[in-house]
CSV table of C-alpha atoms in Angstrom, one decimal:
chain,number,residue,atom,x,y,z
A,1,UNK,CA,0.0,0.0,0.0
A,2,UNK,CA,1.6,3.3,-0.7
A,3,UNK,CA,2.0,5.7,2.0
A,4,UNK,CA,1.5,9.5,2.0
A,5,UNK,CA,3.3,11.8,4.1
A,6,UNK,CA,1.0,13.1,6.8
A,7,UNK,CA,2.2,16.8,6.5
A,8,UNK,CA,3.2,17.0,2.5
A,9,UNK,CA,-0.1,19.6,1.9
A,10,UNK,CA,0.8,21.3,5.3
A,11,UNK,CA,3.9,21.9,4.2
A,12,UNK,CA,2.9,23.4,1.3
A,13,UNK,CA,0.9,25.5,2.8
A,14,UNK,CA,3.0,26.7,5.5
A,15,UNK,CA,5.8,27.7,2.7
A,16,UNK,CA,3.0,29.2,0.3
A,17,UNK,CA,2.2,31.1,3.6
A,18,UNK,CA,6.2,32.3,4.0
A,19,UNK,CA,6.4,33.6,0.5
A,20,UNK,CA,3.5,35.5,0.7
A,21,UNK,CA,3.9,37.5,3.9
A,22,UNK,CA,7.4,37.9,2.3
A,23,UNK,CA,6.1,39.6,-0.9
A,24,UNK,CA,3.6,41.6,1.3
A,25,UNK,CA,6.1,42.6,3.5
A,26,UNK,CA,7.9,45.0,0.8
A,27,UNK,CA,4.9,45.9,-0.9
A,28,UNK,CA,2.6,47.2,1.4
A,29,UNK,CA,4.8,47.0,3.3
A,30,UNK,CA,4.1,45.6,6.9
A,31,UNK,CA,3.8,47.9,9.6
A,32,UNK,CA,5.0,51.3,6.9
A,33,UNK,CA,8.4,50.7,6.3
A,34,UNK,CA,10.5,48.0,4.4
A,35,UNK,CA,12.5,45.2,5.8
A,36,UNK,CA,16.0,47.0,4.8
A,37,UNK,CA,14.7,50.6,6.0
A,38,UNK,CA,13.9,48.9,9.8
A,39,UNK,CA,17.6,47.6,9.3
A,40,UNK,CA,18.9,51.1,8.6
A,41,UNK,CA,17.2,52.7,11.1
A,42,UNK,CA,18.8,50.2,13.9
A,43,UNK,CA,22.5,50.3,12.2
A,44,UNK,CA,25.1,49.1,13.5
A,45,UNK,CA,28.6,47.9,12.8
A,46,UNK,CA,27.3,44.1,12.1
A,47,UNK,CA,25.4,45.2,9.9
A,48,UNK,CA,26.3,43.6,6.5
A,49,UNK,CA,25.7,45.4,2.9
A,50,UNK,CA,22.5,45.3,1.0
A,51,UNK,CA,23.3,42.6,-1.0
A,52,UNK,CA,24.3,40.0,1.2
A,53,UNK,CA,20.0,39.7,1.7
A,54,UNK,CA,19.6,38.7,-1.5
A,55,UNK,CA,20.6,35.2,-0.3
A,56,UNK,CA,17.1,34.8,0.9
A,57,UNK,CA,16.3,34.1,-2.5
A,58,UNK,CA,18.6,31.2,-2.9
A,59,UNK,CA,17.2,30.0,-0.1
A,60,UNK,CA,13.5,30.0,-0.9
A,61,UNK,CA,14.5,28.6,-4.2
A,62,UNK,CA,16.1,25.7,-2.3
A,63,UNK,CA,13.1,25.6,-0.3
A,64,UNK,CA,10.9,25.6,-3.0
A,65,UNK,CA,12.6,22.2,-4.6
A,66,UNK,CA,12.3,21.0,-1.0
A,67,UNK,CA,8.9,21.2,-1.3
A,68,UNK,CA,8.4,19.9,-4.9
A,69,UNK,CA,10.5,16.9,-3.7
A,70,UNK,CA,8.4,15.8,-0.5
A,71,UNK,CA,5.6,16.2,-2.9
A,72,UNK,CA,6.7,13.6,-5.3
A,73,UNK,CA,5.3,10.1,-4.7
A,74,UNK,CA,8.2,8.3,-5.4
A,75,UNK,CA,10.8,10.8,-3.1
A,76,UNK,CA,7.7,12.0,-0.6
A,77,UNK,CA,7.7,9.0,1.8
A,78,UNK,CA,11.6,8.4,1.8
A,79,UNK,CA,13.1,8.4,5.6
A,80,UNK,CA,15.2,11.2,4.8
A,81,UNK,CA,11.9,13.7,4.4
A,82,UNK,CA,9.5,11.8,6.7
A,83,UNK,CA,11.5,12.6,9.7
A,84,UNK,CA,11.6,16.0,9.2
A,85,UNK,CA,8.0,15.8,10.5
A,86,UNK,CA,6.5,19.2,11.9
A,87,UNK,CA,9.6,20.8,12.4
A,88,UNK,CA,9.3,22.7,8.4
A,89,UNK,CA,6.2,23.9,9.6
A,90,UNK,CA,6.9,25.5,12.9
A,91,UNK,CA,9.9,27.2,10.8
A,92,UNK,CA,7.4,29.0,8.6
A,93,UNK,CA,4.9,29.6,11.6
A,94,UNK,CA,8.6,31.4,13.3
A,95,UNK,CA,9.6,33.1,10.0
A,96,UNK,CA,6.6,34.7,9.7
A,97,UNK,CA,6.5,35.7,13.0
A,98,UNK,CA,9.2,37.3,13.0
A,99,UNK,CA,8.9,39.5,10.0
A,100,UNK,CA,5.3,40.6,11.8
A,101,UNK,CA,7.7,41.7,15.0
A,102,UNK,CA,10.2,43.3,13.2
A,103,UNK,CA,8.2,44.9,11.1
A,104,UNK,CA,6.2,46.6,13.5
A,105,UNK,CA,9.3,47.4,15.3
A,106,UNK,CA,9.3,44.5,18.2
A,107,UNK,CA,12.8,44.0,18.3
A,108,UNK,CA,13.1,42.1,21.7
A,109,UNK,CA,10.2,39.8,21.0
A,110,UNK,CA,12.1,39.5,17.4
A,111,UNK,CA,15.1,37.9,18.9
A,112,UNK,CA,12.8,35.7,20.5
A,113,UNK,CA,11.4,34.1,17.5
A,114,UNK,CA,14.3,34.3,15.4
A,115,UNK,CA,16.1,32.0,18.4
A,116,UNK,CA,13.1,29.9,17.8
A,117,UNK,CA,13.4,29.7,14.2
A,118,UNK,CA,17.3,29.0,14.8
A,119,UNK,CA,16.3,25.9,16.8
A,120,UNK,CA,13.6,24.7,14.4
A,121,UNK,CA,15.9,24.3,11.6
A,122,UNK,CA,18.2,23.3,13.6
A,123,UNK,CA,16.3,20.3,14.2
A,124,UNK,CA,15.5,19.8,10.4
A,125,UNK,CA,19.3,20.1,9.9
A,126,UNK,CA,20.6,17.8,12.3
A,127,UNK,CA,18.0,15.1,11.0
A,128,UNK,CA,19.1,15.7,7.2
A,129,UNK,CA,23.0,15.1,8.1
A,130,UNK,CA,21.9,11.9,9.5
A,131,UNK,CA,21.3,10.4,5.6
A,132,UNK,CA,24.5,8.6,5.8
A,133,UNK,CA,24.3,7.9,1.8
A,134,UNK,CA,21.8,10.4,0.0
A,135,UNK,CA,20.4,10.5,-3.3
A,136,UNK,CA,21.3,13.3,-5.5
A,137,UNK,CA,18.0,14.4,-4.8
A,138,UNK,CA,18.2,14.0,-1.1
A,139,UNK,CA,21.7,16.4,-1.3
A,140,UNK,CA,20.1,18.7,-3.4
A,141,UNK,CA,17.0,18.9,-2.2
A,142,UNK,CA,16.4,18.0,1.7
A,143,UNK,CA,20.8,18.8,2.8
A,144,UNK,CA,21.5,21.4,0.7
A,145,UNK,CA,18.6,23.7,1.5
A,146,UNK,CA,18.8,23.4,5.2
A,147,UNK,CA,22.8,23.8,5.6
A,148,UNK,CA,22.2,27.3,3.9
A,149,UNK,CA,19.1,28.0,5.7
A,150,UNK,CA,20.5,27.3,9.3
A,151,UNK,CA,23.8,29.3,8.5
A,152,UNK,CA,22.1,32.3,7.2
A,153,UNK,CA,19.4,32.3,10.2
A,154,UNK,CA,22.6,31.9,12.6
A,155,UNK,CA,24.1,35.0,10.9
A,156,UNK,CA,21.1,37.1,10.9
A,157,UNK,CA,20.6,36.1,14.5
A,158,UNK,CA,23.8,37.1,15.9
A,159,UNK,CA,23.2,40.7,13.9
A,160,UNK,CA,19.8,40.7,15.3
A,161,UNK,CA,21.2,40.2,18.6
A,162,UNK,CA,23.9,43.4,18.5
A,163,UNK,CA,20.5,45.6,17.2
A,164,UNK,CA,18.8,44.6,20.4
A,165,UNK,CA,22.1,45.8,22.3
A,166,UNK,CA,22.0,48.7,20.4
A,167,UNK,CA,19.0,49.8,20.9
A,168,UNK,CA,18.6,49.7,24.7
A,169,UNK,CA,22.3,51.1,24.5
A,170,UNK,CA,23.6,47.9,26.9
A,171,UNK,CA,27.1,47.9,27.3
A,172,UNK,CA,27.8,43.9,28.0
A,173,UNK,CA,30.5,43.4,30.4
A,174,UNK,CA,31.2,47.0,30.0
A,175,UNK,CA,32.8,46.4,26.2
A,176,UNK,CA,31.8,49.6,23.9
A,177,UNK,CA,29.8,48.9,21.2
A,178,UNK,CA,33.0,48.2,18.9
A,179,UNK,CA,33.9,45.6,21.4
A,180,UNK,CA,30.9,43.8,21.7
A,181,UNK,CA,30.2,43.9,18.0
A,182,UNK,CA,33.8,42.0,17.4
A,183,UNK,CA,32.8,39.8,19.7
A,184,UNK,CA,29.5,39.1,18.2
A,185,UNK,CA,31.3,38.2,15.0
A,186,UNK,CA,33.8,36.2,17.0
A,187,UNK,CA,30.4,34.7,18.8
A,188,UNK,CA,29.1,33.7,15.3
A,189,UNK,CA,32.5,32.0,13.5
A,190,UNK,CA,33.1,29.7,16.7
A,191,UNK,CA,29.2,28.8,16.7
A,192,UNK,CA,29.6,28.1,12.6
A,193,UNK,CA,32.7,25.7,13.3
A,194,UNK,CA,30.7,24.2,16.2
A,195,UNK,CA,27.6,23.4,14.2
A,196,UNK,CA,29.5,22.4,10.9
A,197,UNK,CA,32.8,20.1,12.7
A,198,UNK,CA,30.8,17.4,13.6
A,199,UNK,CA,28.8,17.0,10.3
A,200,UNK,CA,31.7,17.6,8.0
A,201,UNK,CA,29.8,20.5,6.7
A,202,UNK,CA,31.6,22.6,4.1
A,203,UNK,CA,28.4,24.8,3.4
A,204,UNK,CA,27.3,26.2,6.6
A,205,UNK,CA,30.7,27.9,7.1
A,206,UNK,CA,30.6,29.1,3.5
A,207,UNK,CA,27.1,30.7,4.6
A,208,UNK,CA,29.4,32.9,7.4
A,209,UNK,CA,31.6,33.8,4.6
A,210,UNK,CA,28.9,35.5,2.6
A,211,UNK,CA,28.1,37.5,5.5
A,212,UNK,CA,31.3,38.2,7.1
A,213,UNK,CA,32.1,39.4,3.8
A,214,UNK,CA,29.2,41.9,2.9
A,215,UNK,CA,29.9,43.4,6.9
A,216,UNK,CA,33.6,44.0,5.8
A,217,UNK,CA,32.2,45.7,2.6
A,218,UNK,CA,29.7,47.8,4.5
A,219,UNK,CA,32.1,49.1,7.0
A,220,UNK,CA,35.1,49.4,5.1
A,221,UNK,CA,35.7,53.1,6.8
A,222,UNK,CA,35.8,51.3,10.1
A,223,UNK,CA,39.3,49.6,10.1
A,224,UNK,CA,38.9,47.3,13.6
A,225,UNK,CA,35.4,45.7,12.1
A,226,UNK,CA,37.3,45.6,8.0
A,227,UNK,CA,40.0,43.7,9.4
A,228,UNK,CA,38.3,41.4,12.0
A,229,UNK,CA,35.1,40.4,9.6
A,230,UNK,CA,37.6,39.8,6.9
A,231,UNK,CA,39.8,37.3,9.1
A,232,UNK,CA,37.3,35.5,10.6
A,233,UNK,CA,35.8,35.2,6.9
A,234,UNK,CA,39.0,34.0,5.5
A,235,UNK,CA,39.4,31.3,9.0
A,236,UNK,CA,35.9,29.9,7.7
A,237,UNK,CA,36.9,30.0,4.3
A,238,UNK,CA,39.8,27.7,4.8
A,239,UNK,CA,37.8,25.9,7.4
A,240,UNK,CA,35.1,25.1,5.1
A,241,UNK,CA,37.8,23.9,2.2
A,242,UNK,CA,38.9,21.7,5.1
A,243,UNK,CA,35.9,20.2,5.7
A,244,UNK,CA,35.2,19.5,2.3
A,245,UNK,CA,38.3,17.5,1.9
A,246,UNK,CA,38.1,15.6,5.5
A,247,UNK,CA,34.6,14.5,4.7
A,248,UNK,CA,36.0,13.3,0.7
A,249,UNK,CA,39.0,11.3,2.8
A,250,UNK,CA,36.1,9.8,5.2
A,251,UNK,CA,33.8,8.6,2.3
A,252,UNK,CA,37.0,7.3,0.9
């Protein structure tokens, strides 16, 4: 008898449900102001450049074959999606959330969430780096999308983290807001290597790099955040070649 995956339509609906707060988010937009003009308004020296967002699309794109592939009768009911369960759809219940905090300017509660939505994927990832021997469908489709999406949400968190600072003008362990921002960074390369090590993870790493990268662009005029984003991107870098190669010399 062929079996369906309970939460296949849920699914579906939950991401339908992502995309379209998304796409209402910057045109109506939600709450009066765009996503990026919140973002300027709480700048600080984490912040990366404009363009380093536009990884968002990748990873709906990703998500998107996700979804086409849990769909499919003959890849739907494969262990590998199966026991991803709920957790997809409490992501897109957290993303959305969050985008209805920030934009109506609830930063606190919006680290909240966005922990939440770090944890959720977190879950999804963890259970798609236990397919010992995927598919070319199961690494492009259920690994793939989740390494990315758990690095970027990691990133974004430890930047939505430094706002909150900002904004309430804390002074952690008495560090000036240069201090704690370098250590924010430092915060989010040793939680990369962390999360990546034990899976052999080259992508996750590479998703600090993008970020690292666009902060060192964006504050180029600031020589202490230029210099330590841009090590601590090229550490990951060569961390994440590392990986690659360690987890080829496994296999073999």
């Amino acid at each position: 008898m062929y079996r369906t995956n309970p939460f296949r339509w849920w699914n579906v609906l939950a991401f339908a449900a992502v995309i379209t707060v998304n796409v209402l988010s910057h045109l109506l937009p939600l709450g009066g102001k765009t996503t990026k003009q919140i973002s300027d308004q709480y700048y600080i020296y984490i912040t990366p450049a404009g363009y380093a967002f536009t990884i968002w699309s990748l990873i709906y794109v990703l998500l998107a074959g996700f979804i086409f592939y849990q769909l499919r009768r003959d890849t739907g009911t494969r262990d590998s999606v199966e026991d991803i369960g709920i957790w997809f759809i409490l992501s897109c219940i957290f993303n959305i959330a969050w985008l209805f905090l920030w934009h109506y300017l609830y930063i606190e509660w919006s680290v909240g969430i966005m922990l939440l939505l770090v944890l959720s994927v977190l879950v999804i990832y963890r259970k798609t780096r236990s397919i010992h021997y995927p598919t070319t469908g199961e690494t492009l489709f259920v690994k793939l999308p989740f390494s990315i999406y758990l690095g970027w949400v990691c990133a974004a968190f430890v930047v939505n983290v430094g706002i909150v600072i900002h904004k309430n003008g804390w002074s952690p362990i008495g560090l000036t807001e240069l201090g704690w921002s370098i250590t924010l960074l430092c915060i989010g390369a040793v939680l990369a290597i962390l999360i990546s090590r034990h899976y052999r993870d080259s992508i996750l790493p590479l998703v600090f790099v993008w970020a690292y990268l666009a902060i060192s662009i964006e504050h180029k005029d600031v020589d202490k955040i230029l210099l330590s984003s841009f090590i601590l991107a090229a550490i990951l870098f060569i961390y994440a070649i590392w990986l690659f190669f360690a987890r080829n010399r496994e296999r073999d």
